[in-house]
mmCIF file of N, CA and C in Angstrom:
data_model
loop_
_atom_site.group_PDB
_atom_site.id
_atom_site.type_symbol
_atom_site.label_atom_id
_atom_site.label_comp_id
_atom_site.label_asym_id
_atom_site.label_seq_id
_atom_site.Cartn_x
_atom_site.Cartn_y
_atom_site.Cartn_z
ATOM 1 N N UNK N 1 144.606 -54.868 -75.590
ATOM 2 C CA UNK N 1 144.130 -54.587 -76.930
ATOM 3 C C UNK N 1 142.630 -54.858 -76.994
ATOM 4 N N UNK N 2 141.894 -53.951 -77.584
ATOM 5 C CA UNK N 2 140.449 -54.095 -77.705
ATOM 6 C C UNK N 2 140.090 -55.009 -78.867
ATOM 7 N N UNK N 3 138.934 -55.622 -78.734
ATOM 8 C CA UNK N 3 138.421 -56.462 -79.812
ATOM 9 C C UNK N 3 138.070 -55.578 -81.002
ATOM 10 N N UNK N 4 138.285 -56.087 -82.186
ATOM 11 C CA UNK N 4 137.921 -55.330 -83.377
ATOM 12 C C UNK N 4 136.406 -55.304 -83.566
ATOM 13 N N UNK N 5 135.750 -56.404 -83.235
ATOM 14 C CA UNK N 5 134.305 -56.498 -83.432
ATOM 15 C C UNK N 5 133.553 -56.658 -82.114
ATOM 16 N N UNK N 6 133.826 -57.731 -81.376
ATOM 17 C CA UNK N 6 133.124 -57.964 -80.129
ATOM 18 C C UNK N 6 133.959 -58.832 -79.202
ATOM 19 N N UNK N 7 133.488 -58.906 -77.955
ATOM 20 C CA UNK N 7 134.200 -59.636 -76.905
ATOM 21 C C UNK N 7 133.201 -60.547 -76.203
ATOM 22 N N UNK N 8 133.622 -61.768 -75.928
ATOM 23 C CA UNK N 8 132.809 -62.711 -75.162
ATOM 24 C C UNK N 8 133.458 -62.888 -73.798
ATOM 25 N N UNK N 9 132.647 -62.802 -72.751
ATOM 26 C CA UNK N 9 133.178 -62.956 -71.396
ATOM 27 C C UNK N 9 132.219 -63.799 -70.570
ATOM 28 N N UNK N 10 132.772 -64.794 -69.893
ATOM 29 C CA UNK N 10 131.956 -65.659 -69.049
ATOM 30 C C UNK N 10 131.980 -65.165 -67.610
ATOM 31 N N UNK N 11 131.071 -65.681 -66.810
ATOM 32 C CA UNK N 11 130.954 -65.278 -65.414
ATOM 33 C C UNK N 11 132.256 -65.503 -64.643
ATOM 34 N N UNK N 12 133.002 -66.542 -64.995
ATOM 35 C CA UNK N 12 134.237 -66.835 -64.254
ATOM 36 C C UNK N 12 135.425 -66.002 -64.732
ATOM 37 N N UNK N 13 135.201 -65.078 -65.664
ATOM 38 C CA UNK N 13 136.257 -64.175 -66.107
ATOM 39 C C UNK N 13 136.963 -64.593 -67.384
ATOM 40 N N UNK N 14 136.693 -65.800 -67.885
ATOM 41 C CA UNK N 14 137.270 -66.181 -69.180
ATOM 42 C C UNK N 14 136.731 -65.235 -70.246
ATOM 43 N N UNK N 15 137.601 -64.795 -71.139
ATOM 44 C CA UNK N 15 137.138 -63.909 -72.208
ATOM 45 C C UNK N 15 137.943 -64.162 -73.477
ATOM 46 N N UNK N 16 137.306 -63.865 -74.588
ATOM 47 C CA UNK N 16 137.930 -64.035 -75.897
ATOM 48 C C UNK N 16 137.570 -62.824 -76.746
ATOM 49 N N UNK N 17 138.575 -62.226 -77.353
ATOM 50 C CA UNK N 17 138.364 -61.104 -78.270
ATOM 51 C C UNK N 17 137.994 -61.671 -79.648
ATOM 52 N N UNK N 18 136.951 -61.159 -80.244
ATOM 53 C CA UNK N 18 136.510 -61.575 -81.581
ATOM 54 C C UNK N 18 136.462 -63.105 -81.718
ATOM 55 N N UNK N 19 135.677 -63.780 -80.850
ATOM 56 C CA UNK N 19 135.654 -65.236 -80.857
ATOM 57 C C UNK N 19 135.042 -65.826 -82.129
ATOM 58 N N UNK N 20 135.603 -66.932 -82.553
ATOM 59 C CA UNK N 20 135.045 -67.695 -83.662
ATOM 60 C C UNK N 20 133.864 -68.521 -83.146
ATOM 61 N N UNK N 21 133.162 -69.162 -84.048
ATOM 62 C CA UNK N 21 132.071 -70.051 -83.660
ATOM 63 C C UNK N 21 132.602 -71.153 -82.738
ATOM 64 N N UNK N 22 133.753 -71.718 -83.061
ATOM 65 C CA UNK N 22 134.350 -72.773 -82.231
ATOM 66 C C UNK N 22 134.717 -72.256 -80.845
ATOM 67 N N UNK N 23 135.223 -71.028 -80.763
ATOM 68 C CA UNK N 23 135.582 -70.453 -79.469
ATOM 69 C C UNK N 23 134.331 -70.221 -78.617
ATOM 70 N N UNK N 24 133.243 -69.783 -79.249
ATOM 71 C CA UNK N 24 131.987 -69.624 -78.513
ATOM 72 C C UNK N 24 131.514 -70.969 -77.994
ATOM 73 N N UNK N 25 131.592 -72.001 -78.830
ATOM 74 C CA UNK N 25 131.213 -73.352 -78.410
ATOM 75 C C UNK N 25 131.986 -73.743 -77.151
ATOM 76 N N UNK N 26 133.294 -73.489 -77.135
ATOM 77 C CA UNK N 26 134.116 -73.855 -75.981
ATOM 78 C C UNK N 26 133.707 -73.078 -74.729
ATOM 79 N N UNK N 27 133.409 -71.780 -74.876
ATOM 80 C CA UNK N 27 132.943 -70.999 -73.724
ATOM 81 C C UNK N 27 131.619 -71.546 -73.200
ATOM 82 N N UNK N 28 130.695 -71.879 -74.110
ATOM 83 C CA UNK N 28 129.393 -72.408 -73.697
ATOM 84 C C UNK N 28 129.550 -73.789 -73.064
ATOM 85 N N UNK N 29 130.473 -74.584 -73.580
ATOM 86 C CA UNK N 29 130.703 -75.926 -73.055
ATOM 87 C C UNK N 29 131.248 -75.875 -71.624
ATOM 88 N N UNK N 30 131.935 -74.806 -71.264
ATOM 89 C CA UNK N 30 132.493 -74.650 -69.914
ATOM 90 C C UNK N 30 131.469 -74.153 -68.895
ATOM 91 N N UNK N 31 130.265 -73.777 -69.345
ATOM 92 C CA UNK N 31 129.257 -73.280 -68.412
ATOM 93 C C UNK N 31 128.777 -74.411 -67.503
ATOM 94 N N UNK N 32 128.394 -74.028 -66.273
ATOM 95 C CA UNK N 32 127.860 -75.000 -65.327
ATOM 96 C C UNK N 32 126.797 -74.313 -64.476
ATOM 97 N N UNK N 33 126.168 -75.048 -63.604
ATOM 98 C CA UNK N 33 125.077 -74.511 -62.808
ATOM 99 C C UNK N 33 125.480 -73.884 -61.495
ATOM 100 N N UNK N 34 126.796 -73.734 -61.241
ATOM 101 C CA UNK N 34 127.183 -73.200 -59.932
ATOM 102 C C UNK N 34 127.978 -71.901 -59.997
ATOM 103 N N UNK N 35 129.148 -71.900 -60.637
ATOM 104 C CA UNK N 35 129.992 -70.705 -60.569
ATOM 105 C C UNK N 35 130.373 -70.121 -61.933
ATOM 106 N N UNK N 36 129.816 -70.667 -62.985
ATOM 107 C CA UNK N 36 130.073 -70.152 -64.334
ATOM 108 C C UNK N 36 128.805 -70.365 -65.150
ATOM 109 N N UNK N 37 127.799 -69.531 -64.872
ATOM 110 C CA UNK N 37 126.451 -69.782 -65.389
ATOM 111 C C UNK N 37 126.089 -69.010 -66.653
ATOM 112 N N UNK N 38 126.930 -68.055 -67.082
ATOM 113 C CA UNK N 38 126.554 -67.266 -68.258
ATOM 114 C C UNK N 38 127.770 -66.758 -69.025
ATOM 115 N N UNK N 39 127.514 -66.416 -70.290
ATOM 116 C CA UNK N 39 128.478 -65.751 -71.170
ATOM 117 C C UNK N 39 127.760 -64.551 -71.773
ATOM 118 N N UNK N 40 128.426 -63.396 -71.783
ATOM 119 C CA UNK N 40 127.894 -62.190 -72.411
ATOM 120 C C UNK N 40 128.800 -61.839 -73.594
ATOM 121 N N UNK N 41 128.183 -61.508 -74.717
ATOM 122 C CA UNK N 41 128.930 -61.126 -75.917
ATOM 123 C C UNK N 41 128.401 -59.770 -76.360
ATOM 124 N N UNK N 42 129.336 -58.830 -76.570
ATOM 125 C CA UNK N 42 128.948 -57.490 -77.008
ATOM 126 C C UNK N 42 130.157 -56.787 -77.594
ATOM 127 N N UNK N 43 129.911 -55.709 -78.329
ATOM 128 C CA UNK N 43 131.044 -54.931 -78.840
ATOM 129 C C UNK N 43 131.908 -54.434 -77.687
ATOM 130 N N UNK N 44 133.188 -54.347 -77.927
ATOM 131 C CA UNK N 44 134.141 -53.888 -76.911
ATOM 132 C C UNK N 44 134.209 -52.366 -76.966
ATOM 133 N N UNK N 45 133.140 -51.736 -76.468
ATOM 134 C CA UNK N 45 133.033 -50.273 -76.495
ATOM 135 C C UNK N 45 132.124 -49.832 -75.358
ATOM 136 N N UNK N 46 132.163 -48.552 -75.025
ATOM 137 C CA UNK N 46 131.260 -48.003 -74.029
ATOM 138 C C UNK N 46 129.855 -47.951 -74.612
ATOM 139 N N UNK N 47 128.864 -48.300 -73.810
ATOM 140 C CA UNK N 47 127.461 -48.238 -74.199
ATOM 141 C C UNK N 47 127.195 -48.938 -75.540
ATOM 142 N N UNK N 48 127.438 -50.257 -75.632
ATOM 143 C CA UNK N 48 127.232 -50.969 -76.891
ATOM 144 C C UNK N 48 125.759 -50.977 -77.307
ATOM 145 N N UNK N 49 125.532 -50.927 -78.608
ATOM 146 C CA UNK N 49 124.172 -50.898 -79.151
ATOM 147 C C UNK N 49 123.513 -52.273 -79.143
ATOM 148 N N UNK N 50 124.302 -53.322 -79.072
ATOM 149 C CA UNK N 50 123.731 -54.668 -79.058
ATOM 150 C C UNK N 50 124.502 -55.554 -78.089
ATOM 151 N N UNK N 51 123.852 -56.614 -77.674
ATOM 152 C CA UNK N 51 124.496 -57.614 -76.828
ATOM 153 C C UNK N 51 123.708 -58.909 -76.919
ATOM 154 N N UNK N 52 124.348 -59.973 -76.510
ATOM 155 C CA UNK N 52 123.681 -61.254 -76.415
ATOM 156 C C UNK N 52 124.258 -62.004 -75.230
ATOM 157 N N UNK N 53 123.479 -62.888 -74.661
ATOM 158 C CA UNK N 53 123.968 -63.683 -73.542
ATOM 159 C C UNK N 53 123.426 -65.100 -73.637
ATOM 160 N N UNK N 54 124.183 -66.021 -73.072
ATOM 161 C CA UNK N 54 123.786 -67.420 -72.978
ATOM 162 C C UNK N 54 123.911 -67.805 -71.514
ATOM 163 N N UNK N 55 122.822 -68.332 -70.944
ATOM 164 C CA UNK N 55 122.773 -68.670 -69.526
ATOM 165 C C UNK N 55 122.306 -70.106 -69.354
ATOM 166 N N UNK N 56 122.944 -70.830 -68.434
ATOM 167 C CA UNK N 56 122.531 -72.198 -68.111
ATOM 168 C C UNK N 56 121.202 -72.137 -67.369
ATOM 169 N N UNK N 57 120.256 -72.967 -67.771
ATOM 170 C CA UNK N 57 118.971 -73.058 -67.081
ATOM 171 C C UNK N 57 119.028 -74.146 -66.014
ATOM 172 N N UNK N 58 118.285 -73.956 -64.922
ATOM 173 C CA UNK N 58 118.273 -74.925 -63.826
ATOM 174 C C UNK N 58 117.784 -76.304 -64.266
ATOM 175 N N UNK N 59 116.834 -76.331 -65.189
ATOM 176 C CA UNK N 59 116.258 -77.609 -65.612
ATOM 177 C C UNK N 59 116.937 -78.183 -66.859
ATOM 178 N N UNK N 60 118.113 -77.657 -67.197
ATOM 179 C CA UNK N 60 118.841 -78.128 -68.376
ATOM 180 C C UNK N 60 118.620 -77.202 -69.553
ATOM 181 N N UNK N 61 119.536 -77.183 -70.449
ATOM 182 C CA UNK N 61 119.434 -76.316 -71.605
ATOM 183 C C UNK N 61 119.986 -74.930 -71.305
ATOM 184 N N UNK N 62 119.733 -74.026 -72.237
ATOM 185 C CA UNK N 62 120.311 -72.687 -72.177
ATOM 186 C C UNK N 62 119.272 -71.658 -72.599
ATOM 187 N N UNK N 63 119.343 -70.490 -71.979
ATOM 188 C CA UNK N 63 118.542 -69.352 -72.399
ATOM 189 C C UNK N 63 119.452 -68.431 -73.199
ATOM 190 N N UNK N 64 118.974 -68.005 -74.361
ATOM 191 C CA UNK N 64 119.737 -67.111 -75.234
ATOM 192 C C UNK N 64 118.951 -65.811 -75.362
ATOM 193 N N UNK N 65 119.591 -64.701 -74.996
ATOM 194 C CA UNK N 65 118.959 -63.380 -75.088
ATOM 195 C C UNK N 65 119.733 -62.567 -76.112
ATOM 196 N N UNK N 66 119.002 -61.966 -77.050
ATOM 197 C CA UNK N 66 119.607 -61.086 -78.058
ATOM 198 C C UNK N 66 118.930 -59.724 -77.958
ATOM 199 N N UNK N 67 119.772 -58.663 -77.889
ATOM 200 C CA UNK N 67 119.243 -57.290 -77.857
ATOM 201 C C UNK N 67 120.011 -56.446 -78.856
ATOM 202 N N UNK N 68 119.282 -55.626 -79.586
ATOM 203 C CA UNK N 68 119.904 -54.665 -80.500
ATOM 204 C C UNK N 68 119.037 -53.419 -80.479
ATOM 205 N N UNK N 69 119.523 -52.379 -79.804
ATOM 206 C CA UNK N 69 118.719 -51.168 -79.640
ATOM 207 C C UNK N 69 118.538 -50.408 -80.945
ATOM 208 N N UNK N 70 119.496 -50.499 -81.866
ATOM 209 C CA UNK N 70 119.364 -49.776 -83.132
ATOM 210 C C UNK N 70 118.301 -50.388 -84.029
ATOM 211 N N UNK N 71 118.022 -51.665 -83.838
ATOM 212 C CA UNK N 71 117.010 -52.352 -84.654
ATOM 213 C C UNK N 71 115.752 -52.680 -83.853
ATOM 214 N N UNK N 72 115.704 -52.200 -82.613
ATOM 215 C CA UNK N 72 114.568 -52.438 -81.723
ATOM 216 C C UNK N 72 114.271 -53.929 -81.583
ATOM 217 N N UNK N 73 115.325 -54.717 -81.430
ATOM 218 C CA UNK N 73 115.183 -56.165 -81.268
ATOM 219 C C UNK N 73 115.422 -56.558 -79.819
ATOM 220 N N UNK N 74 114.611 -57.465 -79.336
ATOM 221 C CA UNK N 74 114.832 -58.121 -78.049
ATOM 222 C C UNK N 74 114.165 -59.481 -78.146
ATOM 223 N N UNK N 75 114.972 -60.530 -78.160
ATOM 224 C CA UNK N 75 114.456 -61.890 -78.294
ATOM 225 C C UNK N 75 115.048 -62.769 -77.210
ATOM 226 N N UNK N 76 114.208 -63.649 -76.673
ATOM 227 C CA UNK N 76 114.639 -64.629 -75.687
ATOM 228 C C UNK N 76 114.233 -65.999 -76.195
ATOM 229 N N UNK N 77 115.206 -66.892 -76.324
ATOM 230 C CA UNK N 77 114.965 -68.253 -76.805
ATOM 231 C C UNK N 77 115.623 -69.234 -75.854
ATOM 232 N N UNK N 78 115.272 -70.495 -75.988
ATOM 233 C CA UNK N 78 115.951 -71.548 -75.250
ATOM 234 C C UNK N 78 116.433 -72.596 -76.244
ATOM 235 N N UNK N 79 117.450 -73.330 -75.846
ATOM 236 C CA UNK N 79 117.986 -74.383 -76.689
ATOM 237 C C UNK N 79 118.791 -75.355 -75.857
ATOM 238 N N UNK N 80 119.087 -76.493 -76.456
ATOM 239 C CA UNK N 80 119.874 -77.507 -75.765
ATOM 240 C C UNK N 80 121.191 -77.801 -76.469
ATOM 241 N N UNK N 81 121.329 -77.392 -77.711
ATOM 242 C CA UNK N 81 122.531 -77.684 -78.492
ATOM 243 C C UNK N 81 123.453 -76.470 -78.514
ATOM 244 N N UNK N 82 124.595 -76.559 -77.811
ATOM 245 C CA UNK N 82 125.519 -75.428 -77.815
ATOM 246 C C UNK N 82 126.148 -75.240 -79.191
ATOM 247 N N UNK N 83 126.215 -76.294 -79.966
ATOM 248 C CA UNK N 83 126.712 -76.181 -81.335
ATOM 249 C C UNK N 83 125.792 -75.275 -82.152
ATOM 250 N N UNK N 84 124.510 -75.519 -82.055
ATOM 251 C CA UNK N 84 123.533 -74.706 -82.799
ATOM 252 C C UNK N 84 123.485 -73.275 -82.262
ATOM 253 N N UNK N 85 123.567 -73.116 -80.947
ATOM 254 C CA UNK N 85 123.549 -71.776 -80.350
ATOM 255 C C UNK N 85 124.754 -70.980 -80.831
ATOM 256 N N UNK N 86 125.935 -71.584 -80.807
ATOM 257 C CA UNK N 86 127.148 -70.893 -81.267
ATOM 258 C C UNK N 86 127.024 -70.499 -82.731
ATOM 259 N N UNK N 87 126.504 -71.400 -83.558
ATOM 260 C CA UNK N 87 126.343 -71.109 -84.992
ATOM 261 C C UNK N 87 125.329 -69.979 -85.210
ATOM 262 N N UNK N 88 124.173 -70.083 -84.562
ATOM 263 C CA UNK N 88 123.133 -69.063 -84.724
ATOM 264 C C UNK N 88 123.606 -67.684 -84.248
ATOM 265 N N UNK N 89 124.314 -67.637 -83.123
ATOM 266 C CA UNK N 89 124.808 -66.351 -82.624
ATOM 267 C C UNK N 89 125.890 -65.777 -83.524
ATOM 268 N N UNK N 90 126.743 -66.618 -84.074
ATOM 269 C CA UNK N 90 127.774 -66.141 -84.998
ATOM 270 C C UNK N 90 127.133 -65.480 -86.207
ATOM 271 N N UNK N 91 126.092 -66.089 -86.731
ATOM 272 C CA UNK N 91 125.369 -65.520 -87.878
ATOM 273 C C UNK N 91 124.675 -64.223 -87.473
ATOM 274 N N UNK N 92 124.022 -64.219 -86.302
ATOM 275 C CA UNK N 92 123.307 -63.028 -85.839
ATOM 276 C C UNK N 92 124.278 -61.869 -85.633
ATOM 277 N N UNK N 93 125.417 -62.141 -85.002
ATOM 278 C CA UNK N 93 126.381 -61.075 -84.724
ATOM 279 C C UNK N 93 127.026 -60.539 -85.998
ATOM 280 N N UNK N 94 127.188 -61.373 -87.000
ATOM 281 C CA UNK N 94 127.768 -60.927 -88.269
ATOM 282 C C UNK N 94 126.879 -59.888 -88.948
ATOM 283 N N UNK N 95 125.598 -59.890 -88.633
ATOM 284 C CA UNK N 95 124.660 -58.937 -89.232
ATOM 285 C C UNK N 95 124.539 -57.639 -88.437
ATOM 286 N N UNK N 96 125.255 -57.514 -87.320
ATOM 287 C CA UNK N 96 125.186 -56.299 -86.510
ATOM 288 C C UNK N 96 126.002 -55.186 -87.147
ATOM 289 N N UNK N 97 125.707 -53.957 -86.722
ATOM 290 C CA UNK N 97 126.435 -52.780 -87.185
ATOM 291 C C UNK N 97 127.687 -52.585 -86.338
ATOM 292 N N UNK N 98 128.783 -52.272 -86.995
ATOM 293 C CA UNK N 98 130.041 -51.961 -86.326
ATOM 294 C C UNK N 98 130.519 -50.621 -86.862
ATOM 295 N N UNK N 99 130.025 -49.497 -86.293
ATOM 296 C CA UNK N 99 130.345 -48.173 -86.828
ATOM 297 C C UNK N 99 131.832 -47.879 -86.935
ATOM 298 N N UNK N 100 132.647 -48.420 -86.026
ATOM 299 C CA UNK N 100 134.075 -48.128 -86.048
ATOM 300 C C UNK N 100 134.844 -49.020 -87.020
ATOM 301 N N UNK N 101 134.195 -50.029 -87.581
ATOM 302 C CA UNK N 101 134.872 -50.952 -88.472
ATOM 303 C C UNK N 101 135.143 -50.266 -89.808
ATOM 304 N N UNK N 102 136.362 -50.397 -90.257
ATOM 305 C CA UNK N 102 136.742 -49.793 -91.541
ATOM 306 C C UNK N 102 136.118 -50.556 -92.688
ATOM 307 N N UNK N 103 135.722 -49.858 -93.701
ATOM 308 C CA UNK N 103 135.201 -50.487 -94.909
ATOM 309 C C UNK N 103 136.342 -51.206 -95.622
ATOM 310 N N UNK N 104 136.038 -52.238 -96.406
ATOM 311 C CA UNK N 104 137.103 -52.941 -97.134
ATOM 312 C C UNK N 104 137.967 -51.962 -97.926
ATOM 313 N N UNK N 105 139.269 -52.118 -97.832
ATOM 314 C CA UNK N 105 140.203 -51.248 -98.553
ATOM 315 C C UNK N 105 140.603 -50.002 -97.785
ATOM 316 N N UNK N 106 139.959 -49.752 -96.610
ATOM 317 C CA UNK N 106 140.277 -48.558 -95.822
ATOM 318 C C UNK N 106 141.220 -48.846 -94.672
ATOM 319 N N UNK N 107 141.626 -50.051 -94.494
ATOM 320 C CA UNK N 107 142.499 -50.396 -93.354
ATOM 321 C C UNK N 107 143.903 -50.023 -93.602
#
């Protein structure tokens, strides 16, 4: 079954359909510097218009990349709090366009 909005997948193959902020926190908490170094989040569709990733940095902390081709956005930030990263990404993703999503009352 495809995700209704987006899918998060880590390097080690763990994935969650339409993850909550808490689920993102858990995926980020499982990251390490050897065999599970990143998580990619994007719509579950061919050629998604936006994506974001969180990668463990060698010197500690995380790199967060956000891309949205429809809004001409590309931002790279770093952070140390996975709680804050999960919250910020949840808010950012909620503002993305989901063309296939039904409008309220159309489901």
